[in-house]
Tab-separated table of C-alpha atoms in Angstrom:
chain	number	residue	atom	x	y	z
I	1486	MET	CA	97.061	92.427	128.408
I	1487	ASN	CA	93.933	94.507	128.279
I	1488	ASP	CA	91.811	95.356	131.305
I	1489	ALA	CA	88.064	94.962	131.121
I	1490	ASN	CA	85.849	96.342	133.821
I	1491	ALA	CA	82.428	97.804	134.222
I	1492	SER	CA	82.423	101.140	136.004
I	1493	GLY	CA	78.670	101.475	136.261
I	1494	GLU	CA	75.443	100.364	134.687
I	1495	GLY	CA	75.661	100.834	130.935
I	1496	THR	CA	79.358	101.774	131.071
I	1497	HIS	CA	82.155	99.399	130.062
I	1498	VAL	CA	85.906	100.005	129.743
I	1499	GLU	CA	88.741	98.331	127.839
I	1500	ARG	CA	92.396	99.358	128.136
I	1501	VAL	CA	95.072	98.593	125.588
I	1502	ARG	CA	98.720	99.360	126.144
I	1503	ALA	CA	101.105	100.017	123.261
I	1504	ARG	CA	104.182	102.085	122.523
I	1505	GLY	CA	105.112	104.709	120.004
I	1506	HIS	CA	107.509	104.267	117.105
I	1507	GLU	CA	109.856	106.561	115.178
I	1508	ASN	CA	107.513	106.441	112.152
I	1509	VAL	CA	104.412	107.666	114.032
I	1510	THR	CA	103.208	110.804	112.240
I	1511	GLY	CA	99.520	110.907	113.150
I	1512	GLU	CA	98.605	112.529	109.843
I	1513	HIS	CA	95.605	110.465	108.706
I	1514	ALA	CA	92.447	112.571	108.544
I	1515	SER	CA	89.813	109.846	108.840
I	1516	THR	CA	91.201	106.987	110.964
I	1517	VAL	CA	93.278	106.287	114.052
I	1518	GLU	CA	94.844	102.865	114.624
I	1519	VAL	CA	96.779	100.872	117.207
I	1520	THR	CA	98.415	97.620	116.072
I	1521	THR	CA	99.991	94.542	117.611
I	1522	ASP	CA	102.720	94.684	114.942
I	1523	ASP	CA	106.165	95.614	116.252
I	1524	TRP	CA	107.028	97.673	113.180
I	1525	LEU	CA	105.601	100.654	111.325
I	1526	THR	CA	106.412	102.056	107.896
I	1527	PRO	CA	106.072	105.760	107.070
I	1528	ALA	CA	102.951	104.903	105.030
I	1529	GLY	CA	101.104	103.974	108.257
I	1530	ASP	CA	100.104	107.548	109.019
I	1531	CYS	CA	96.996	106.508	110.967
I	1532	ILE	CA	98.902	104.233	113.367
I	1533	VAL	CA	99.781	105.856	116.689
I	1534	GLY	CA	100.876	102.769	118.627
I	1535	VAL	CA	102.624	99.442	117.991
I	1536	GLU	CA	103.047	96.270	120.053
I	1537	ALA	CA	99.519	96.600	121.452
I	1538	ASP	CA	98.658	94.094	124.157
I	1539	GLY	CA	95.042	93.720	123.055
I	1540	THR	CA	92.808	93.705	120.002
I	1541	PRO	CA	89.057	93.797	119.435
I	1542	ALA	CA	88.950	89.972	119.500
I	1543	ASP	CA	90.180	90.122	123.128
I	1544	PHE	CA	87.512	92.523	124.371
I	1545	ASN	CA	84.970	91.566	127.017
I	1546	ASP	CA	81.590	90.390	125.696
I	1547	ALA	CA	79.683	93.017	127.703
I	1548	PHE	CA	81.849	95.766	126.179
I	1549	VAL	CA	81.279	94.391	122.665
I	1550	ASP	CA	77.525	94.074	123.189
I	1551	ALA	CA	77.297	97.666	124.434
I	1552	CYS	CA	79.243	98.918	121.389
I	1553	GLN	CA	76.900	97.179	118.947
I	1554	SER	CA	74.254	99.870	119.344
I	1555	SER	CA	74.118	102.980	117.189
I	1556	GLU	CA	73.011	104.797	120.378
I	1557	ALA	CA	76.283	103.952	122.173
I	1558	THR	CA	78.885	106.668	122.725
I	1559	ILE	CA	82.466	105.376	122.615
I	1560	THR	CA	85.263	107.539	123.981
I	1561	ALA	CA	88.904	106.786	123.179
I	1562	GLU	CA	91.355	108.417	125.571
I	1563	PHE	CA	94.971	108.393	124.442
I	1564	ALA	CA	97.331	108.813	127.410
I	1565	VAL	CA	101.060	109.065	126.715
I	1566	ASP	CA	103.790	108.945	129.332
I	1567	ALA	CA	106.055	111.807	128.276
I	1568	GLY	CA	108.451	111.504	131.185
I	1569	GLU	CA	107.640	114.412	133.469
I	1570	GLU	CA	103.989	114.550	132.446
I	1571	THR	CA	101.202	112.483	130.971
I	1572	LEU	CA	99.751	113.892	127.763
I	1573	THR	CA	96.135	113.036	126.990
I	1574	ASP	CA	93.704	113.572	124.171
I	1575	THR	CA	90.274	112.178	123.411
I	1576	ILE	CA	88.322	111.132	120.345
I	1577	THR	CA	84.621	110.340	120.628
I	1578	GLY	CA	82.635	108.179	118.241
I	1579	ARG	CA	79.610	105.935	118.333
I	1580	GLY	CA	78.791	102.284	118.161
I	1581	ASP	CA	77.160	100.395	115.324
I	1582	PRO	CA	75.246	97.104	115.051
I	1583	GLU	CA	77.710	95.985	112.331
I	1584	LEU	CA	80.768	96.110	114.639
I	1585	THR	CA	82.095	92.537	114.955
I	1586	PHE	CA	85.194	92.991	117.162
I	1587	GLU	CA	86.828	90.038	115.389
I	1588	GLY	CA	90.091	91.802	114.472
I	1589	ASP	CA	93.061	90.083	116.067
I	1590	ARG	CA	95.864	92.332	114.806
I	1591	SER	CA	94.773	95.955	115.207
I	1592	LEU	CA	91.955	98.273	116.228
I	1593	VAL	CA	90.697	101.257	114.265
I	1594	GLY	CA	88.490	104.256	115.005
I	1595	ARG	CA	86.903	105.990	112.031
I	1596	THR	CA	85.314	109.335	111.189
I	1597	SER	CA	83.284	107.534	108.528
I	1598	GLU	CA	80.623	104.859	108.961
I	1599	TYR	CA	82.780	102.163	107.322
I	1600	VAL	CA	83.026	98.975	109.391
I	1601	ASP	CA	85.398	96.007	109.158
I	1602	ASP	CA	86.609	93.460	111.728
I	1603	ARG	CA	89.122	95.976	113.190
I	1604	THR	CA	86.665	98.846	113.671
I	1605	VAL	CA	85.891	99.772	117.292
I	1606	PHE	CA	83.947	103.007	116.694
I	1607	VAL	CA	82.548	105.024	113.785
I	1608	ASP	CA	81.384	108.572	113.077
I	1609	ALA	CA	84.185	109.939	115.277
I	1610	ASP	CA	84.829	113.603	115.970
I	1611	GLY	CA	88.500	113.158	115.095
I	1612	ALA	CA	91.248	110.897	113.785
I	1613	ALA	CA	95.034	110.600	114.070
I	1614	ALA	CA	95.550	114.023	112.466
I	1615	ASP	CA	93.408	115.642	115.161
I	1616	LEU	CA	95.410	114.342	118.125
I	1617	ASP	CA	97.551	116.778	120.096
I	1618	ARG	CA	100.888	117.276	118.332
I	1619	GLU	CA	102.905	117.039	121.563
I	1620	LEU	CA	101.303	113.655	122.173
I	1621	ILE	CA	102.170	112.525	118.623
I	1622	ASP	CA	105.755	113.800	119.023
I	1623	ALA	CA	106.120	111.805	122.255
I	1624	LEU	CA	104.856	108.686	120.468
I	1625	ALA	CA	107.330	109.296	117.625
I	1626	ALA	CA	110.029	109.300	120.314
I	1627	GLY	CA	108.833	105.856	121.483
I	1628	ALA	CA	106.699	106.820	124.497
I	1629	GLU	CA	104.290	104.383	126.138
I	1630	LEU	CA	100.597	104.689	125.203
I	1631	THR	CA	97.536	103.657	127.176
I	1632	LEU	CA	94.348	103.681	125.123
I	1633	THR	CA	91.227	103.612	127.281
I	1634	LEU	CA	88.013	102.844	125.431
I	1635	THR	CA	84.836	103.651	127.349
I	1636	VAL	CA	81.373	102.846	126.040
I	1637	GLU	CA	78.206	104.434	127.372
I	1638	SER	CA	75.251	102.388	126.179
I	1639	GLY	CA	72.977	105.378	125.687
I	1640	GLU	CA	70.168	103.444	127.349
I	1641	ASN	CA	68.728	104.806	130.576
């Protein structure tokens, strides 16, 4: 299950837990995705986690509202338990008034401005292909993933 909490005025956090899969390659250059599906084909090169315990449709209303501003900064931290250490990497994007958070199967971050019901941030500074290769290798070996999404409203 996802955790929703506010860590300060204008800041909201959602956490989604998932696991890696042998077909995780992290090669997609414009998107990164986590899915509730328990399977992954080699064609899913943007998917870095399966069996996610949350989707955009589950997110807290305050988090969603904060993300629906083009001034919002959304940070996605990927933390992978690699046994003796935790590997982390971050992708930062922005919000958009068109984000609906209605997706109930997967969540997607995008380098483009394209929005659908799965999109949780746009105009990102990276995608699956930009994530640390050690982190991707650990996910391909089935490691546990915690995705922490933090939105800063951009309003002071």
